[in-house]
């Protein structure tokens, strides 16, 4: 590390020109989910961080505001608002730090709680594994579910009855809706304002749309209107929430490794690996990443 305590580095406080650009959950700069990363945001207030995120236009930008060794305070802003936790920006930031300081263990203090991250080198790739905060899975009110389906223009008959709707949390709240067919998942044209209004009312970060290809393989999409983005290309927080959902509903065994494919319908394919461990309710999400440009 260039500095063991105080601010996260030796450079001057960040400005928009200091934003690093990484993609998470893909080794291809044209795949996965792009994120902004500011390794020293100690001189930026909330308004400035939001302005940086809005100018960049990615679904989230991560800002390191304090550091103590390999422990950091991290904040996440979409173009419209701060969010409590963002998985892909966490992975992007961890890989950026590993490129600067070497692989190993990191600890991120987020608004949602403490998130440990381990970065390991596998061949030519760096892979980051985040461990979620304690998850929760709850029912969704029938009227709210009906409104979500109406905003998506998804008939209830198009849902997979073996994967019932739930709200799942592993750092942020996501509504999990499972499509019965891959064609249903691929056909996404929703009422942005209507879905955004519902999500604000019931405190959702994204809607996790899912289609099950096999016992442990899923395809997912994530509308993100509350962040000012039509769709998120690869969503680590939602992947963690889905892992909690899958275990809670016994969709998979208590200990399992799930593969989530996301971004294919957007032309930005990415892969998220979700690990569930027996005796540990937290969820681990792993992915690679690379610098853009």
Coordinates of C-alpha atoms in Angstrom, one line a residue, residues 62 136 193 259 283 293:
X62 CA -17.6 3.7 -6.2
X136 CA -33.2 -11.6 4.3
X193 CA -41.8 5.7 -14.8
X259 CA -23.7 -19.6 -12.3
X283 CA -23.6 -15.3 0.1
X293 CA -9.3 2.1 -21.9

